[in-house]
């Protein structure tokens, strides 16, 4: 069974500073994918970044980067130069396969508040 | 319309009502999903359809009944719900994996339907 653990229920960061949101995972699969999603108060889950288990380099997407440490089973999200619009819930998720479809297992999320 | 749309956005229903949630994706995907998001709990996968066939029913009570008439539409039929079923119901879609190549195929989510059962 897959499990995602996010140990930070809430985080504060000042505008323009960087912040790291923690995520650890547990799986016996060799091939898996790790995702981060952002959920603003409107409710929609917005895809941010993806890391494959066989990817040798850490993923980056604009101000988002994923610090992937496979041996430690961690996939932390780093947001650089925080903006007020980054205030939201952030979810780490692991993808496994269900035949031709995929299944996402989510963590409990971290609420990020960006302050002036 | 673009992306994944869900209607209605808000729904209040009594325990004896029957209602349906609708999801439509405009991304050319062929796998669709229902998730439930309750307060202070992780998102829970409820149902998965791939190529219009159900591939996962994650121990969901029978008062929730999914329907996938084609690859663009997904419904969740609700009847005799309980107050603890109040939650945000999210629909998602993705590209089904048809070859041995399994790359990053993220799921795209709709805005959700916030359901309140009285």
PDB file of C-alpha atoms in Angstrom:
ATOM      1  CA  UNK A   1       0.000   0.000   0.000  1.00  0.00           C
ATOM      2  CA  UNK A   2       1.094   3.540  -0.686  1.00  0.00           C
ATOM      3  CA  UNK A   3       1.261   6.239   1.958  1.00  0.00           C
ATOM      4  CA  UNK A   4       2.049   9.942   1.791  1.00  0.00           C
ATOM      5  CA  UNK A   5       2.982  11.886   4.919  1.00  0.00           C
ATOM      6  CA  UNK A   6       2.950  15.657   5.196  1.00  0.00           C
ATOM      7  CA  UNK A   7       3.942  16.624   8.726  1.00  0.00           C
ATOM      8  CA  UNK A   8       3.389  20.378   8.480  1.00  0.00           C
ATOM      9  CA  UNK A   9      -0.295  21.268   8.880  1.00  0.00           C
ATOM     10  CA  UNK A  10       0.513  24.947   8.416  1.00  0.00           C
ATOM     11  CA  UNK A  11       3.409  27.126   7.334  1.00  0.00           C
ATOM     12  CA  UNK A  12       4.037  30.853   7.198  1.00  0.00           C
ATOM     13  CA  UNK A  13       6.477  32.556   4.849  1.00  0.00           C
ATOM     14  CA  UNK A  14       7.209  36.172   4.099  1.00  0.00           C
ATOM     15  CA  UNK A  15       6.696  37.492   0.623  1.00  0.00           C
ATOM     16  CA  UNK A  16       9.759  37.039  -1.627  1.00  0.00           C
ATOM     17  CA  UNK A  17      11.263  34.420   0.669  1.00  0.00           C
ATOM     18  CA  UNK A  18      11.677  30.719  -0.205  1.00  0.00           C
ATOM     19  CA  UNK A  19       9.772  27.981   1.607  1.00  0.00           C
ATOM     20  CA  UNK A  20      10.069  24.191   1.723  1.00  0.00           C
ATOM     21  CA  UNK A  21       7.043  21.971   2.169  1.00  0.00           C
ATOM     22  CA  UNK A  22       7.868  18.473   3.365  1.00  0.00           C
ATOM     23  CA  UNK A  23       6.609  15.205   1.921  1.00  0.00           C
ATOM     24  CA  UNK A  24       7.677  11.654   2.655  1.00  0.00           C
ATOM     25  CA  UNK A  25       6.249   8.587   1.022  1.00  0.00           C
ATOM     26  CA  UNK A  26       6.147   4.857   1.435  1.00  0.00           C
ATOM     27  CA  UNK A  27       5.762   2.337  -1.345  1.00  0.00           C
ATOM     28  CA  UNK A  28       7.117  -1.035  -2.366  1.00  0.00           C
ATOM     29  CA  UNK A  29       6.755  -0.220  -6.072  1.00  0.00           C
ATOM     30  CA  UNK A  30       9.884   0.442  -8.096  1.00  0.00           C
ATOM     31  CA  UNK A  31       8.122   2.669 -10.600  1.00  0.00           C
ATOM     32  CA  UNK A  32       6.024   5.504  -9.272  1.00  0.00           C
ATOM     33  CA  UNK A  33       5.421   9.194  -9.738  1.00  0.00           C
ATOM     34  CA  UNK A  34       5.251  12.012  -7.236  1.00  0.00           C
ATOM     35  CA  UNK A  35       3.133  15.093  -7.713  1.00  0.00           C
ATOM     36  CA  UNK A  36       2.449  18.356  -5.967  1.00  0.00           C
ATOM     37  CA  UNK A  37      -0.909  20.057  -6.297  1.00  0.00           C
ATOM     38  CA  UNK A  38      -2.058  23.466  -5.070  1.00  0.00           C
ATOM     39  CA  UNK A  39      -5.615  23.962  -3.842  1.00  0.00           C
ATOM     40  CA  UNK A  40      -6.739  27.570  -3.407  1.00  0.00           C
ATOM     41  CA  UNK A  41      -9.879  28.393  -1.461  1.00  0.00           C
ATOM     42  CA  UNK A  42     -11.921  27.982  -4.662  1.00  0.00           C
ATOM     43  CA  UNK A  43     -11.382  24.227  -4.357  1.00  0.00           C
ATOM     44  CA  UNK A  44      -9.757  23.331  -7.664  1.00  0.00           C
ATOM     45  CA  UNK A  45      -6.616  21.173  -7.510  1.00  0.00           C
ATOM     46  CA  UNK A  46      -3.920  22.750  -9.662  1.00  0.00           C
ATOM     47  CA  UNK A  47      -1.028  20.597 -10.858  1.00  0.00           C
ATOM     48  CA  UNK A  48       2.363  22.128 -10.002  1.00  0.00           C
ATOM     49  CA  UNK A  49       5.183  19.661 -10.589  1.00  0.00           C
ATOM     50  CA  UNK A  50       5.975  16.008 -11.264  1.00  0.00           C
ATOM     51  CA  UNK A  51       8.916  13.740 -10.404  1.00  0.00           C
ATOM     52  CA  UNK A  52       9.307  10.231 -11.755  1.00  0.00           C
ATOM     53  CA  UNK A  53      10.992   7.618  -9.614  1.00  0.00           C
ATOM     54  CA  UNK A  54      13.625   7.013 -12.286  1.00  0.00           C
ATOM     55  CA  UNK A  55      14.302  10.667 -12.996  1.00  0.00           C
ATOM     56  CA  UNK A  56      17.877  11.446 -12.065  1.00  0.00           C
ATOM     57  CA  UNK A  57      17.468  15.191 -11.916  1.00  0.00           C
ATOM     58  CA  UNK A  58      15.171  17.109  -9.618  1.00  0.00           C
ATOM     59  CA  UNK A  59      12.143  18.530 -11.381  1.00  0.00           C
ATOM     60  CA  UNK A  60      11.737  22.290 -11.760  1.00  0.00           C
ATOM     61  CA  UNK A  61       8.796  24.326 -13.024  1.00  0.00           C
ATOM     62  CA  UNK A  62       9.314  28.061 -12.795  1.00  0.00           C
ATOM     63  CA  UNK A  63       9.408  29.027  -9.108  1.00  0.00           C
ATOM     64  CA  UNK A  64       8.681  25.437  -8.047  1.00  0.00           C
ATOM     65  CA  UNK A  65      11.321  22.780  -7.600  1.00  0.00           C
ATOM     66  CA  UNK A  66      11.111  19.319  -6.143  1.00  0.00           C
ATOM     67  CA  UNK A  67      13.888  18.121  -3.862  1.00  0.00           C
ATOM     68  CA  UNK A  68      13.762  14.387  -4.544  1.00  0.00           C
ATOM     69  CA  UNK A  69      15.782  12.146  -2.234  1.00  0.00           C
ATOM     70  CA  UNK A  70      14.916   8.610  -3.226  1.00  0.00           C
ATOM     71  CA  UNK A  71      16.883   6.819  -0.513  1.00  0.00           C
ATOM     72  CA  UNK A  72      15.126   8.875   2.156  1.00  0.00           C
ATOM     73  CA  UNK A  73      11.785   8.583   0.328  1.00  0.00           C
ATOM     74  CA  UNK A  74      11.214  12.294   0.437  1.00  0.00           C
ATOM     75  CA  UNK A  75       9.912  14.686  -2.212  1.00  0.00           C
ATOM     76  CA  UNK A  76       9.888  18.161  -0.747  1.00  0.00           C
ATOM     77  CA  UNK A  77       8.468  21.114  -2.664  1.00  0.00           C
ATOM     78  CA  UNK A  78      10.505  24.309  -2.706  1.00  0.00           C
ATOM     79  CA  UNK A  79       8.761  27.535  -3.660  1.00  0.00           C
ATOM     80  CA  UNK A  80      11.156  30.377  -4.360  1.00  0.00           C
ATOM     81  CA  UNK A  81      10.303  34.079  -4.184  1.00  0.00           C
ATOM     82  CA  UNK A  82       6.914  33.516  -2.518  1.00  0.00           C
ATOM     83  CA  UNK A  83       3.990  35.633  -3.642  1.00  0.00           C
ATOM     84  CA  UNK A  84       0.730  36.470  -1.876  1.00  0.00           C
ATOM     85  CA  UNK A  85      -1.086  34.367  -4.459  1.00  0.00           C
ATOM     86  CA  UNK A  86       0.813  31.302  -3.273  1.00  0.00           C
ATOM     87  CA  UNK A  87      -1.341  31.186  -0.133  1.00  0.00           C
ATOM     88  CA  UNK A  88      -3.246  27.914  -0.441  1.00  0.00           C
ATOM     89  CA  UNK A  89      -3.301  24.268   0.568  1.00  0.00           C
ATOM     90  CA  UNK A  90      -0.544  22.158  -0.948  1.00  0.00           C
ATOM     91  CA  UNK A  91      -0.860  18.427  -1.431  1.00  0.00           C
ATOM     92  CA  UNK A  92       1.783  15.856  -2.173  1.00  0.00           C
ATOM     93  CA  UNK A  93       0.547  12.786  -4.053  1.00  0.00           C
ATOM     94  CA  UNK A  94       1.906   9.511  -5.353  1.00  0.00           C
ATOM     95  CA  UNK A  95       0.761   7.888  -8.543  1.00  0.00           C
ATOM     96  CA  UNK A  96       0.462   4.177  -9.054  1.00  0.00           C
ATOM     97  CA  UNK A  97      -1.182   2.405 -11.937  1.00  0.00           C
ATOM     98  CA  UNK A  98      -4.577   0.740 -12.187  1.00  0.00           C
ATOM     99  CA  UNK A  99      -4.384  -1.002 -15.533  1.00  0.00           C
ATOM    100  CA  UNK A 100      -4.621   1.788 -18.091  1.00  0.00           C
ATOM    101  CA  UNK A 101      -5.589   4.401 -15.510  1.00  0.00           C
ATOM    102  CA  UNK A 102      -3.625   5.883 -12.646  1.00  0.00           C
ATOM    103  CA  UNK A 103      -4.417   6.240  -8.984  1.00  0.00           C
ATOM    104  CA  UNK A 104      -3.314   9.153  -6.823  1.00  0.00           C
ATOM    105  CA  UNK A 105      -2.763   8.755  -3.097  1.00  0.00           C
ATOM    106  CA  UNK A 106      -2.704  12.112  -1.336  1.00  0.00           C
ATOM    107  CA  UNK A 107      -1.222  13.411   1.888  1.00  0.00           C
ATOM    108  CA  UNK A 108      -3.204  15.500   4.354  1.00  0.00           C
ATOM    109  CA  UNK A 109      -1.813  18.738   2.967  1.00  0.00           C
ATOM    110  CA  UNK A 110       0.011  21.817   4.222  1.00  0.00           C
ATOM    111  CA  UNK A 111      -1.674  25.190   4.452  1.00  0.00           C
ATOM    112  CA  UNK A 112       0.752  27.883   3.336  1.00  0.00           C
ATOM    113  CA  UNK A 113       0.197  31.509   4.302  1.00  0.00           C
ATOM    114  CA  UNK A 114       2.321  34.161   2.602  1.00  0.00           C
ATOM    115  CA  UNK A 115       2.620  37.369   4.609  1.00  0.00           C
ATOM    116  CA  UNK A 116       3.778  40.874   3.740  1.00  0.00           C
TER     117      UNK A 116
ATOM    118  CA  UNK B   1     -15.342  25.553 -21.984  1.00  0.00           C
ATOM    119  CA  UNK B   2     -11.858  24.348 -21.243  1.00  0.00           C
ATOM    120  CA  UNK B   3     -10.327  21.879 -18.852  1.00  0.00           C
ATOM    121  CA  UNK B   4     -12.581  19.975 -16.484  1.00  0.00           C
ATOM    122  CA  UNK B   5     -15.962  21.397 -15.502  1.00  0.00           C
ATOM    123  CA  UNK B   6     -18.286  20.279 -12.750  1.00  0.00           C
ATOM    124  CA  UNK B   7     -21.915  21.106 -12.070  1.00  0.00           C
ATOM    125  CA  UNK B   8     -23.413  22.079  -9.788  1.00  0.00           C
ATOM    126  CA  UNK B   9     -20.723  23.886  -7.802  1.00  0.00           C
ATOM    127  CA  UNK B  10     -22.807  23.769  -4.633  1.00  0.00           C
ATOM    128  CA  UNK B  11     -25.561  21.348  -3.656  1.00  0.00           C
ATOM    129  CA  UNK B  12     -27.680  21.060  -0.538  1.00  0.00           C
ATOM    130  CA  UNK B  13     -29.855  17.988  -0.280  1.00  0.00           C
ATOM    131  CA  UNK B  14     -31.932  16.106   2.235  1.00  0.00           C
ATOM    132  CA  UNK B  15     -31.248  12.538   3.193  1.00  0.00           C
ATOM    133  CA  UNK B  16     -34.159  11.266   1.106  1.00  0.00           C
ATOM    134  CA  UNK B  17     -33.352  13.210  -2.080  1.00  0.00           C
ATOM    135  CA  UNK B  18     -31.854  11.884  -5.283  1.00  0.00           C
ATOM    136  CA  UNK B  19     -29.413  14.108  -7.113  1.00  0.00           C
ATOM    137  CA  UNK B  20     -26.604  13.799  -9.636  1.00  0.00           C
ATOM    138  CA  UNK B  21     -23.221  15.446  -9.992  1.00  0.00           C
ATOM    139  CA  UNK B  22     -21.905  16.029 -13.482  1.00  0.00           C
ATOM    140  CA  UNK B  23     -18.340  16.230 -14.730  1.00  0.00           C
ATOM    141  CA  UNK B  24     -17.200  17.044 -18.255  1.00  0.00           C
ATOM    142  CA  UNK B  25     -13.649  17.134 -19.562  1.00  0.00           C
ATOM    143  CA  UNK B  26     -12.565  19.026 -22.679  1.00  0.00           C
ATOM    144  CA  UNK B  27      -8.996  17.734 -22.769  1.00  0.00           C
ATOM    145  CA  UNK B  28      -9.368  14.694 -24.985  1.00  0.00           C
ATOM    146  CA  UNK B  29      -8.626  12.392 -22.057  1.00  0.00           C
ATOM    147  CA  UNK B  30     -10.024   8.908 -21.700  1.00  0.00           C
ATOM    148  CA  UNK B  31      -9.726   8.193 -17.983  1.00  0.00           C
ATOM    149  CA  UNK B  32     -11.923   9.901 -15.391  1.00  0.00           C
ATOM    150  CA  UNK B  33     -12.034   9.851 -11.606  1.00  0.00           C
ATOM    151  CA  UNK B  34     -14.209  10.799  -8.644  1.00  0.00           C
ATOM    152  CA  UNK B  35     -12.551  11.864  -5.395  1.00  0.00           C
ATOM    153  CA  UNK B  36     -14.066  12.820  -2.057  1.00  0.00           C
ATOM    154  CA  UNK B  37     -12.441  15.490   0.100  1.00  0.00           C
ATOM    155  CA  UNK B  38     -13.730  15.660   3.674  1.00  0.00           C
ATOM    156  CA  UNK B  39     -12.539  18.139   6.272  1.00  0.00           C
ATOM    157  CA  UNK B  40      -9.164  17.216   7.764  1.00  0.00           C
ATOM    158  CA  UNK B  41      -8.852  14.017   5.729  1.00  0.00           C
ATOM    159  CA  UNK B  42      -6.786  13.251   2.647  1.00  0.00           C
ATOM    160  CA  UNK B  43      -8.532  13.094  -0.691  1.00  0.00           C
ATOM    161  CA  UNK B  44     -10.053   9.671  -1.141  1.00  0.00           C
ATOM    162  CA  UNK B  45     -10.358   8.031  -4.520  1.00  0.00           C
ATOM    163  CA  UNK B  46     -13.890   6.768  -5.048  1.00  0.00           C
ATOM    164  CA  UNK B  47     -14.199   5.562  -8.653  1.00  0.00           C
ATOM    165  CA  UNK B  48     -12.014   5.252 -11.713  1.00  0.00           C
ATOM    166  CA  UNK B  49     -13.125   4.835 -15.311  1.00  0.00           C
ATOM    167  CA  UNK B  50     -10.643   4.154 -18.072  1.00  0.00           C
ATOM    168  CA  UNK B  51     -11.732   3.809 -21.683  1.00  0.00           C
ATOM    169  CA  UNK B  52     -15.320   3.991 -20.392  1.00  0.00           C
ATOM    170  CA  UNK B  53     -14.945   0.936 -18.180  1.00  0.00           C
ATOM    171  CA  UNK B  54     -14.897   1.053 -14.409  1.00  0.00           C
ATOM    172  CA  UNK B  55     -11.532  -0.103 -13.134  1.00  0.00           C
ATOM    173  CA  UNK B  56     -11.797   0.831  -9.472  1.00  0.00           C
ATOM    174  CA  UNK B  57     -14.545   0.986  -6.898  1.00  0.00           C
ATOM    175  CA  UNK B  58     -12.775   1.878  -3.708  1.00  0.00           C
ATOM    176  CA  UNK B  59     -15.202   0.328  -1.182  1.00  0.00           C
ATOM    177  CA  UNK B  60     -17.701   3.119  -1.744  1.00  0.00           C
ATOM    178  CA  UNK B  61     -21.221   2.674  -0.310  1.00  0.00           C
ATOM    179  CA  UNK B  62     -23.912   1.815  -2.835  1.00  0.00           C
ATOM    180  CA  UNK B  63     -25.707   5.108  -2.193  1.00  0.00           C
ATOM    181  CA  UNK B  64     -23.075   6.529  -4.576  1.00  0.00           C
ATOM    182  CA  UNK B  65     -23.515   5.285  -8.133  1.00  0.00           C
ATOM    183  CA  UNK B  66     -21.176   6.391 -10.941  1.00  0.00           C
ATOM    184  CA  UNK B  67     -21.955   6.510 -14.622  1.00  0.00           C
ATOM    185  CA  UNK B  68     -19.598   7.121 -17.523  1.00  0.00           C
ATOM    186  CA  UNK B  69     -21.570   7.268 -20.781  1.00  0.00           C
ATOM    187  CA  UNK B  70     -18.563   8.350 -22.863  1.00  0.00           C
ATOM    188  CA  UNK B  71     -14.962   9.409 -22.368  1.00  0.00           C
ATOM    189  CA  UNK B  72     -15.899  13.074 -21.864  1.00  0.00           C
ATOM    190  CA  UNK B  73     -18.640  12.750 -19.266  1.00  0.00           C
ATOM    191  CA  UNK B  74     -18.824  11.328 -15.783  1.00  0.00           C
ATOM    192  CA  UNK B  75     -21.760  11.371 -13.386  1.00  0.00           C
ATOM    193  CA  UNK B  76     -22.142  10.567  -9.720  1.00  0.00           C
ATOM    194  CA  UNK B  77     -25.696   9.657  -8.786  1.00  0.00           C
ATOM    195  CA  UNK B  78     -26.582  10.210  -5.150  1.00  0.00           C
ATOM    196  CA  UNK B  79     -29.474   8.737  -3.162  1.00  0.00           C
ATOM    197  CA  UNK B  80     -30.352   8.409   0.514  1.00  0.00           C
ATOM    198  CA  UNK B  81     -27.118  10.072   1.606  1.00  0.00           C
ATOM    199  CA  UNK B  82     -26.021  10.600   5.192  1.00  0.00           C
ATOM    200  CA  UNK B  83     -24.815  13.844   6.795  1.00  0.00           C
ATOM    201  CA  UNK B  84     -21.277  12.409   6.929  1.00  0.00           C
ATOM    202  CA  UNK B  85     -21.311  12.358   3.125  1.00  0.00           C
ATOM    203  CA  UNK B  86     -21.071  16.142   3.157  1.00  0.00           C
ATOM    204  CA  UNK B  87     -17.795  16.954   1.437  1.00  0.00           C
ATOM    205  CA  UNK B  88     -16.153  18.429  -1.633  1.00  0.00           C
ATOM    206  CA  UNK B  89     -16.449  16.018  -4.551  1.00  0.00           C
ATOM    207  CA  UNK B  90     -13.731  16.429  -7.128  1.00  0.00           C
ATOM    208  CA  UNK B  91     -13.671  15.035 -10.625  1.00  0.00           C
ATOM    209  CA  UNK B  92     -10.414  14.517 -12.508  1.00  0.00           C
ATOM    210  CA  UNK B  93      -9.314  13.246 -15.893  1.00  0.00           C
ATOM    211  CA  UNK B  94      -6.115  11.963 -17.408  1.00  0.00           C
ATOM    212  CA  UNK B  95      -4.795  10.270 -20.482  1.00  0.00           C
ATOM    213  CA  UNK B  96      -5.046   6.502 -20.218  1.00  0.00           C
ATOM    214  CA  UNK B  97      -1.786   4.649 -20.654  1.00  0.00           C
ATOM    215  CA  UNK B  98      -2.146   2.639 -23.836  1.00  0.00           C
ATOM    216  CA  UNK B  99       1.467   1.677 -24.418  1.00  0.00           C
ATOM    217  CA  UNK B 100       4.197   0.265 -22.282  1.00  0.00           C
ATOM    218  CA  UNK B 101       5.653   3.737 -21.932  1.00  0.00           C
ATOM    219  CA  UNK B 102       4.513   5.140 -18.627  1.00  0.00           C
ATOM    220  CA  UNK B 103       5.395   8.760 -18.323  1.00  0.00           C
ATOM    221  CA  UNK B 104       4.149  11.566 -16.131  1.00  0.00           C
ATOM    222  CA  UNK B 105       0.461  11.651 -16.864  1.00  0.00           C
ATOM    223  CA  UNK B 106      -0.969  14.037 -14.340  1.00  0.00           C
ATOM    224  CA  UNK B 107      -4.602  14.176 -13.504  1.00  0.00           C
ATOM    225  CA  UNK B 108      -6.392  17.428 -14.178  1.00  0.00           C
ATOM    226  CA  UNK B 109      -9.057  18.368 -11.673  1.00  0.00           C
ATOM    227  CA  UNK B 110     -12.332  20.219 -11.888  1.00  0.00           C
ATOM    228  CA  UNK B 111     -13.374  22.878  -9.361  1.00  0.00           C
ATOM    229  CA  UNK B 112     -15.449  20.442  -7.338  1.00  0.00           C
ATOM    230  CA  UNK B 113     -19.011  20.258  -6.062  1.00  0.00           C
ATOM    231  CA  UNK B 114     -19.457  21.200  -2.436  1.00  0.00           C
ATOM    232  CA  UNK B 115     -22.179  18.902  -1.130  1.00  0.00           C
ATOM    233  CA  UNK B 116     -24.099  19.426   2.084  1.00  0.00           C
ATOM    234  CA  UNK B 117     -26.452  16.708   3.292  1.00  0.00           C
ATOM    235  CA  UNK B 118     -29.009  17.848   5.855  1.00  0.00           C
TER     236      UNK B 118
END
